[in-house]
Structures are given as C-alpha cells and as structure tokens.
Amino acid sequence: MPVTSRDRSLLPWIVAFKAVKAITLTALGIALLALRHSDPLDVAMRAAMTFHLPLTSRLLARAVAYLSTLTIRRETALAITAFAYAALMGTEGIALYLRKRWARWFTIIATSSLIPVEIYEIVRHVRPARVGILLANILVVVYLWKMRTD
C-alpha cells in the first residue's frame, strides 16, 4: 500500500479522532462502573460544582433528569456498551496507524454502520455535537473510500 502525501496529511487526524473517541468511551465506562453504587444525582451535583457549572443550566437539568432513571443494572450495561465501542474505535485507530491492509475496509464498514444511528439521534433531537460527529464520520468514510480507489 503506497503512502501518498494525502496519507501523511489526513490519516494521522483520522487515527487521532478514533483515539479520542476510544479514550472518551473508556473513561465513560470506567466512570459508570466506579460510580455504580453512588447516588448519581449527588455525583452530578458535585461535578457541576467542581467545574463551576451554573446549577440552573439546561445541560445540568437534562443530566439530572437522565441520571434519575439510572439503575445499577443499566449503568453496568452502559459501561459494557461504552467499552465495546471503545474497543471498536481503538482497533480501527491502531490498525489504520499500523497501515494494515484490512484497516480501511474495517473502518469504512464500522463507521458507515453507525451513521444511521447518528442520523436517528439527530432527528430525535438536533445537537451541534451530534451533527459535528456525524459530519466527521461521513468525511472519514468518504476519505478512506477515495483512498481505496487511488
């Protein structure tokens, strides 16, 4: 697989994007497991105070509403899901970094398969972060597809 100038410029960014997602999901999974036996509302309020978030913010209100529905079983399931997605993102990133032949196809298929879920979530409720992640994932797929044909 020849290395082109485009490889040198964009592939490291894709690897970094996958790494950030894998690290974030791993941290989320660890936090969910570590805090399973804590009061989620108390944890949210302490975090809000630590980060100096206004206690009247809509973000905090949404977080509190969601956290009030969590059970230990649900937190465990969410942690396992976060770890599974982190493993997927990590595998994609490492394989792309090592320039494995199958890495581009694996990343194209895995990333494309999640795009309908992202679109569904955006249709349910538009949030700038969701739209940004969707656009980034579409750009990754298009870029890797074009590299395949070069």
PDB file of C-alpha atoms in Angstrom:
ATOM      1  CA  MET A   1       0.000   0.000   0.000  1.00  0.00           C
ATOM      2  CA  PRO A   2       1.879   3.094  -1.188  1.00  0.00           C
ATOM      3  CA  VAL A   3       1.980   6.116   1.088  1.00  0.00           C
ATOM      4  CA  THR A   4       0.755   9.264  -0.642  1.00  0.00           C
ATOM      5  CA  SER A   5       1.005  12.859   0.507  1.00  0.00           C
ATOM      6  CA  ARG A   6      -2.707  12.686   1.384  1.00  0.00           C
ATOM      7  CA  ASP A   7      -1.960   9.752   3.697  1.00  0.00           C
ATOM      8  CA  ARG A   8       0.585  11.805   5.554  1.00  0.00           C
ATOM      9  CA  SER A   9      -1.756  14.728   5.981  1.00  0.00           C
ATOM     10  CA  LEU A  10      -5.142  13.205   6.863  1.00  0.00           C
ATOM     11  CA  LEU A  11      -4.596   9.676   8.116  1.00  0.00           C
ATOM     12  CA  PRO A  12      -2.980  10.811  11.393  1.00  0.00           C
ATOM     13  CA  TRP A  13      -6.013  13.033  12.012  1.00  0.00           C
ATOM     14  CA  ILE A  14      -8.357  10.077  11.488  1.00  0.00           C
ATOM     15  CA  VAL A  15      -6.248   7.971  13.854  1.00  0.00           C
ATOM     16  CA  ALA A  16      -6.360  10.794  16.430  1.00  0.00           C
ATOM     17  CA  PHE A  17     -10.148  11.123  16.014  1.00  0.00           C
ATOM     18  CA  LYS A  18     -10.559   7.389  16.650  1.00  0.00           C
ATOM     19  CA  ALA A  19      -8.187   7.597  19.644  1.00  0.00           C
ATOM     20  CA  VAL A  20     -10.111  10.485  21.218  1.00  0.00           C
ATOM     21  CA  LYS A  21     -13.380   8.582  20.823  1.00  0.00           C
ATOM     22  CA  ALA A  22     -11.838   5.395  22.276  1.00  0.00           C
ATOM     23  CA  ILE A  23     -10.336   7.247  25.260  1.00  0.00           C
ATOM     24  CA  THR A  24     -13.578   9.136  25.936  1.00  0.00           C
ATOM     25  CA  LEU A  25     -15.666   5.954  25.797  1.00  0.00           C
ATOM     26  CA  THR A  26     -13.204   4.106  28.029  1.00  0.00           C
ATOM     27  CA  ALA A  27     -13.312   6.938  30.583  1.00  0.00           C
ATOM     28  CA  LEU A  28     -17.108   6.899  30.466  1.00  0.00           C
ATOM     29  CA  GLY A  29     -17.175   3.127  31.020  1.00  0.00           C
ATOM     30  CA  ILE A  30     -14.781   3.383  33.961  1.00  0.00           C
ATOM     31  CA  ALA A  31     -16.791   6.227  35.494  1.00  0.00           C
ATOM     32  CA  LEU A  32     -20.032   4.286  35.114  1.00  0.00           C
ATOM     33  CA  LEU A  33     -18.549   1.223  36.812  1.00  0.00           C
ATOM     34  CA  ALA A  34     -16.801   3.207  39.543  1.00  0.00           C
ATOM     35  CA  LEU A  35     -19.907   5.177  40.426  1.00  0.00           C
ATOM     36  CA  ARG A  36     -22.461   2.341  40.229  1.00  0.00           C
ATOM     37  CA  HIS A  37     -23.040   2.286  43.965  1.00  0.00           C
ATOM     38  CA  SER A  38     -23.035   6.062  44.368  1.00  0.00           C
ATOM     39  CA  ASP A  39     -26.009   8.363  44.144  1.00  0.00           C
ATOM     40  CA  PRO A  40     -25.862   9.585  40.510  1.00  0.00           C
ATOM     41  CA  LEU A  41     -27.583  12.855  41.363  1.00  0.00           C
ATOM     42  CA  ASP A  42     -25.069  13.599  44.113  1.00  0.00           C
ATOM     43  CA  VAL A  43     -22.190  12.822  41.727  1.00  0.00           C
ATOM     44  CA  ALA A  44     -23.674  15.147  39.078  1.00  0.00           C
ATOM     45  CA  MET A  45     -24.094  17.992  41.547  1.00  0.00           C
ATOM     46  CA  ARG A  46     -20.541  17.582  42.885  1.00  0.00           C
ATOM     47  CA  ALA A  47     -19.187  17.521  39.315  1.00  0.00           C
ATOM     48  CA  ALA A  48     -21.192  20.635  38.431  1.00  0.00           C
ATOM     49  CA  MET A  49     -19.789  22.449  41.439  1.00  0.00           C
ATOM     50  CA  THR A  50     -16.243  21.242  40.684  1.00  0.00           C
ATOM     51  CA  PHE A  51     -16.426  22.541  37.107  1.00  0.00           C
ATOM     52  CA  HIS A  52     -18.265  25.707  38.196  1.00  0.00           C
ATOM     53  CA  LEU A  53     -21.343  24.955  36.088  1.00  0.00           C
ATOM     54  CA  PRO A  54     -24.394  27.037  36.891  1.00  0.00           C
ATOM     55  CA  LEU A  55     -26.767  24.850  38.875  1.00  0.00           C
ATOM     56  CA  THR A  56     -29.654  26.286  36.860  1.00  0.00           C
ATOM     57  CA  SER A  57     -28.246  25.320  33.434  1.00  0.00           C
ATOM     58  CA  ARG A  58     -30.332  23.293  30.982  1.00  0.00           C
ATOM     59  CA  LEU A  59     -27.428  20.895  30.491  1.00  0.00           C
ATOM     60  CA  LEU A  60     -27.335  20.069  34.177  1.00  0.00           C
ATOM     61  CA  ALA A  61     -31.128  19.769  34.281  1.00  0.00           C
ATOM     62  CA  ARG A  62     -31.035  17.245  31.402  1.00  0.00           C
ATOM     63  CA  ALA A  63     -28.225  15.321  33.070  1.00  0.00           C
ATOM     64  CA  VAL A  64     -30.108  15.175  36.370  1.00  0.00           C
ATOM     65  CA  ALA A  65     -33.291  14.029  34.600  1.00  0.00           C
ATOM     66  CA  TYR A  66     -31.389  11.232  32.859  1.00  0.00           C
ATOM     67  CA  LEU A  67     -29.389  10.235  35.922  1.00  0.00           C
ATOM     68  CA  SER A  68     -32.554   9.895  37.984  1.00  0.00           C
ATOM     69  CA  THR A  69     -33.578   6.968  35.740  1.00  0.00           C
ATOM     70  CA  LEU A  70     -30.329   5.001  36.151  1.00  0.00           C
ATOM     71  CA  THR A  71     -30.207   1.701  37.969  1.00  0.00           C
ATOM     72  CA  ILE A  72     -27.106  -0.358  38.766  1.00  0.00           C
ATOM     73  CA  ARG A  73     -28.050  -2.819  36.017  1.00  0.00           C
ATOM     74  CA  ARG A  74     -28.494  -0.018  33.476  1.00  0.00           C
ATOM     75  CA  GLU A  75     -25.206   1.636  34.475  1.00  0.00           C
ATOM     76  CA  THR A  76     -23.430  -1.709  34.040  1.00  0.00           C
ATOM     77  CA  ALA A  77     -24.999  -2.223  30.603  1.00  0.00           C
ATOM     78  CA  LEU A  78     -23.999   1.297  29.555  1.00  0.00           C
ATOM     79  CA  ALA A  79     -20.431   0.695  30.786  1.00  0.00           C
ATOM     80  CA  ILE A  80     -20.157  -2.565  28.817  1.00  0.00           C
ATOM     81  CA  THR A  81     -21.509  -0.808  25.712  1.00  0.00           C
ATOM     82  CA  ALA A  82     -19.013   2.037  26.158  1.00  0.00           C
ATOM     83  CA  PHE A  83     -16.134  -0.450  26.469  1.00  0.00           C
ATOM     84  CA  ALA A  84     -17.285  -2.336  23.363  1.00  0.00           C
ATOM     85  CA  TYR A  85     -17.419   0.835  21.276  1.00  0.00           C
ATOM     86  CA  ALA A  86     -14.060   1.923  22.715  1.00  0.00           C
ATOM     87  CA  ALA A  87     -12.560  -1.405  21.622  1.00  0.00           C
ATOM     88  CA  LEU A  88     -14.002  -0.906  18.123  1.00  0.00           C
ATOM     89  CA  MET A  89     -12.644   2.654  17.854  1.00  0.00           C
ATOM     90  CA  GLY A  90      -9.286   1.600  19.270  1.00  0.00           C
ATOM     91  CA  THR A  91      -9.000  -1.303  16.842  1.00  0.00           C
ATOM     92  CA  GLU A  92      -9.797   0.989  13.914  1.00  0.00           C
ATOM     93  CA  GLY A  93      -7.285   3.606  15.027  1.00  0.00           C
ATOM     94  CA  ILE A  94      -4.438   1.184  15.745  1.00  0.00           C
ATOM     95  CA  ALA A  95      -4.982  -0.759  12.517  1.00  0.00           C
ATOM     96  CA  LEU A  96      -5.003   2.462  10.483  1.00  0.00           C
ATOM     97  CA  TYR A  97      -1.876   3.662  12.281  1.00  0.00           C
ATOM     98  CA  LEU A  98      -0.127   0.365  11.513  1.00  0.00           C
ATOM     99  CA  ARG A  99      -1.406   0.607   7.916  1.00  0.00           C
ATOM    100  CA  LYS A 100      -2.923  -2.861   7.933  1.00  0.00           C
ATOM    101  CA  ARG A 101      -4.445  -3.786   4.578  1.00  0.00           C
ATOM    102  CA  TRP A 102      -7.835  -4.529   6.093  1.00  0.00           C
ATOM    103  CA  ALA A 103      -7.925  -1.391   8.253  1.00  0.00           C
ATOM    104  CA  ARG A 104      -9.505   0.930   5.686  1.00  0.00           C
ATOM    105  CA  TRP A 105     -12.297  -1.510   4.873  1.00  0.00           C
ATOM    106  CA  PHE A 106     -12.867  -2.275   8.538  1.00  0.00           C
ATOM    107  CA  THR A 107     -13.103   1.430   9.345  1.00  0.00           C
ATOM    108  CA  ILE A 108     -15.340   2.183   6.356  1.00  0.00           C
ATOM    109  CA  ILE A 109     -17.759  -0.619   7.297  1.00  0.00           C
ATOM    110  CA  ALA A 110     -17.753   0.062  11.048  1.00  0.00           C
ATOM    111  CA  THR A 111     -18.094   3.833  10.704  1.00  0.00           C
ATOM    112  CA  SER A 112     -20.750   3.579   7.971  1.00  0.00           C
ATOM    113  CA  SER A 113     -22.800   1.150  10.040  1.00  0.00           C
ATOM    114  CA  LEU A 114     -23.099   3.712  12.847  1.00  0.00           C
ATOM    115  CA  ILE A 115     -24.173   6.614  10.613  1.00  0.00           C
ATOM    116  CA  PRO A 116     -27.891   5.611  10.541  1.00  0.00           C
ATOM    117  CA  VAL A 117     -27.944   5.571  14.361  1.00  0.00           C
ATOM    118  CA  GLU A 118     -26.347   9.017  14.435  1.00  0.00           C
ATOM    119  CA  ILE A 119     -28.923  10.330  11.948  1.00  0.00           C
ATOM    120  CA  TYR A 120     -31.737   8.844  14.042  1.00  0.00           C
ATOM    121  CA  GLU A 121     -30.394  10.583  17.156  1.00  0.00           C
ATOM    122  CA  ILE A 122     -30.122  13.898  15.290  1.00  0.00           C
ATOM    123  CA  VAL A 123     -33.703  13.565  14.011  1.00  0.00           C
ATOM    124  CA  ARG A 124     -34.874  12.913  17.582  1.00  0.00           C
ATOM    125  CA  HIS A 125     -33.085  15.994  18.879  1.00  0.00           C
ATOM    126  CA  VAL A 126     -30.639  18.183  16.968  1.00  0.00           C
ATOM    127  CA  ARG A 127     -27.499  18.983  18.921  1.00  0.00           C
ATOM    128  CA  PRO A 128     -24.417  20.646  17.434  1.00  0.00           C
ATOM    129  CA  ALA A 129     -22.060  17.997  18.853  1.00  0.00           C
ATOM    130  CA  ARG A 130     -24.067  15.182  17.251  1.00  0.00           C
ATOM    131  CA  VAL A 131     -24.096  16.951  13.888  1.00  0.00           C
ATOM    132  CA  GLY A 132     -20.349  17.575  14.132  1.00  0.00           C
ATOM    133  CA  ILE A 133     -19.589  13.935  14.920  1.00  0.00           C
ATOM    134  CA  LEU A 134     -21.859  12.791  12.080  1.00  0.00           C
ATOM    135  CA  LEU A 135     -20.092  15.088   9.613  1.00  0.00           C
ATOM    136  CA  ALA A 136     -16.667  13.961  10.829  1.00  0.00           C
ATOM    137  CA  ASN A 137     -17.646  10.301  10.440  1.00  0.00           C
ATOM    138  CA  ILE A 138     -19.006  10.906   6.931  1.00  0.00           C
ATOM    139  CA  LEU A 139     -15.766  12.693   5.991  1.00  0.00           C
ATOM    140  CA  VAL A 140     -13.722   9.763   7.339  1.00  0.00           C
ATOM    141  CA  VAL A 141     -15.733   7.270   5.264  1.00  0.00           C
ATOM    142  CA  VAL A 142     -15.521   9.370   2.085  1.00  0.00           C
ATOM    143  CA  TYR A 143     -11.791   9.975   2.530  1.00  0.00           C
ATOM    144  CA  LEU A 144     -10.997   6.303   3.148  1.00  0.00           C
ATOM    145  CA  TRP A 145     -13.215   5.266   0.221  1.00  0.00           C
ATOM    146  CA  LYS A 146     -11.431   7.691  -2.121  1.00  0.00           C
ATOM    147  CA  MET A 147      -8.034   6.451  -0.903  1.00  0.00           C
ATOM    148  CA  ARG A 148      -9.135   2.945  -1.813  1.00  0.00           C
ATOM    149  CA  THR A 149      -9.608   3.992  -5.426  1.00  0.00           C
ATOM    150  CA  ASP A 150      -6.353   5.973  -5.715  1.00  0.00           C
TER     151      ASP A 150
END
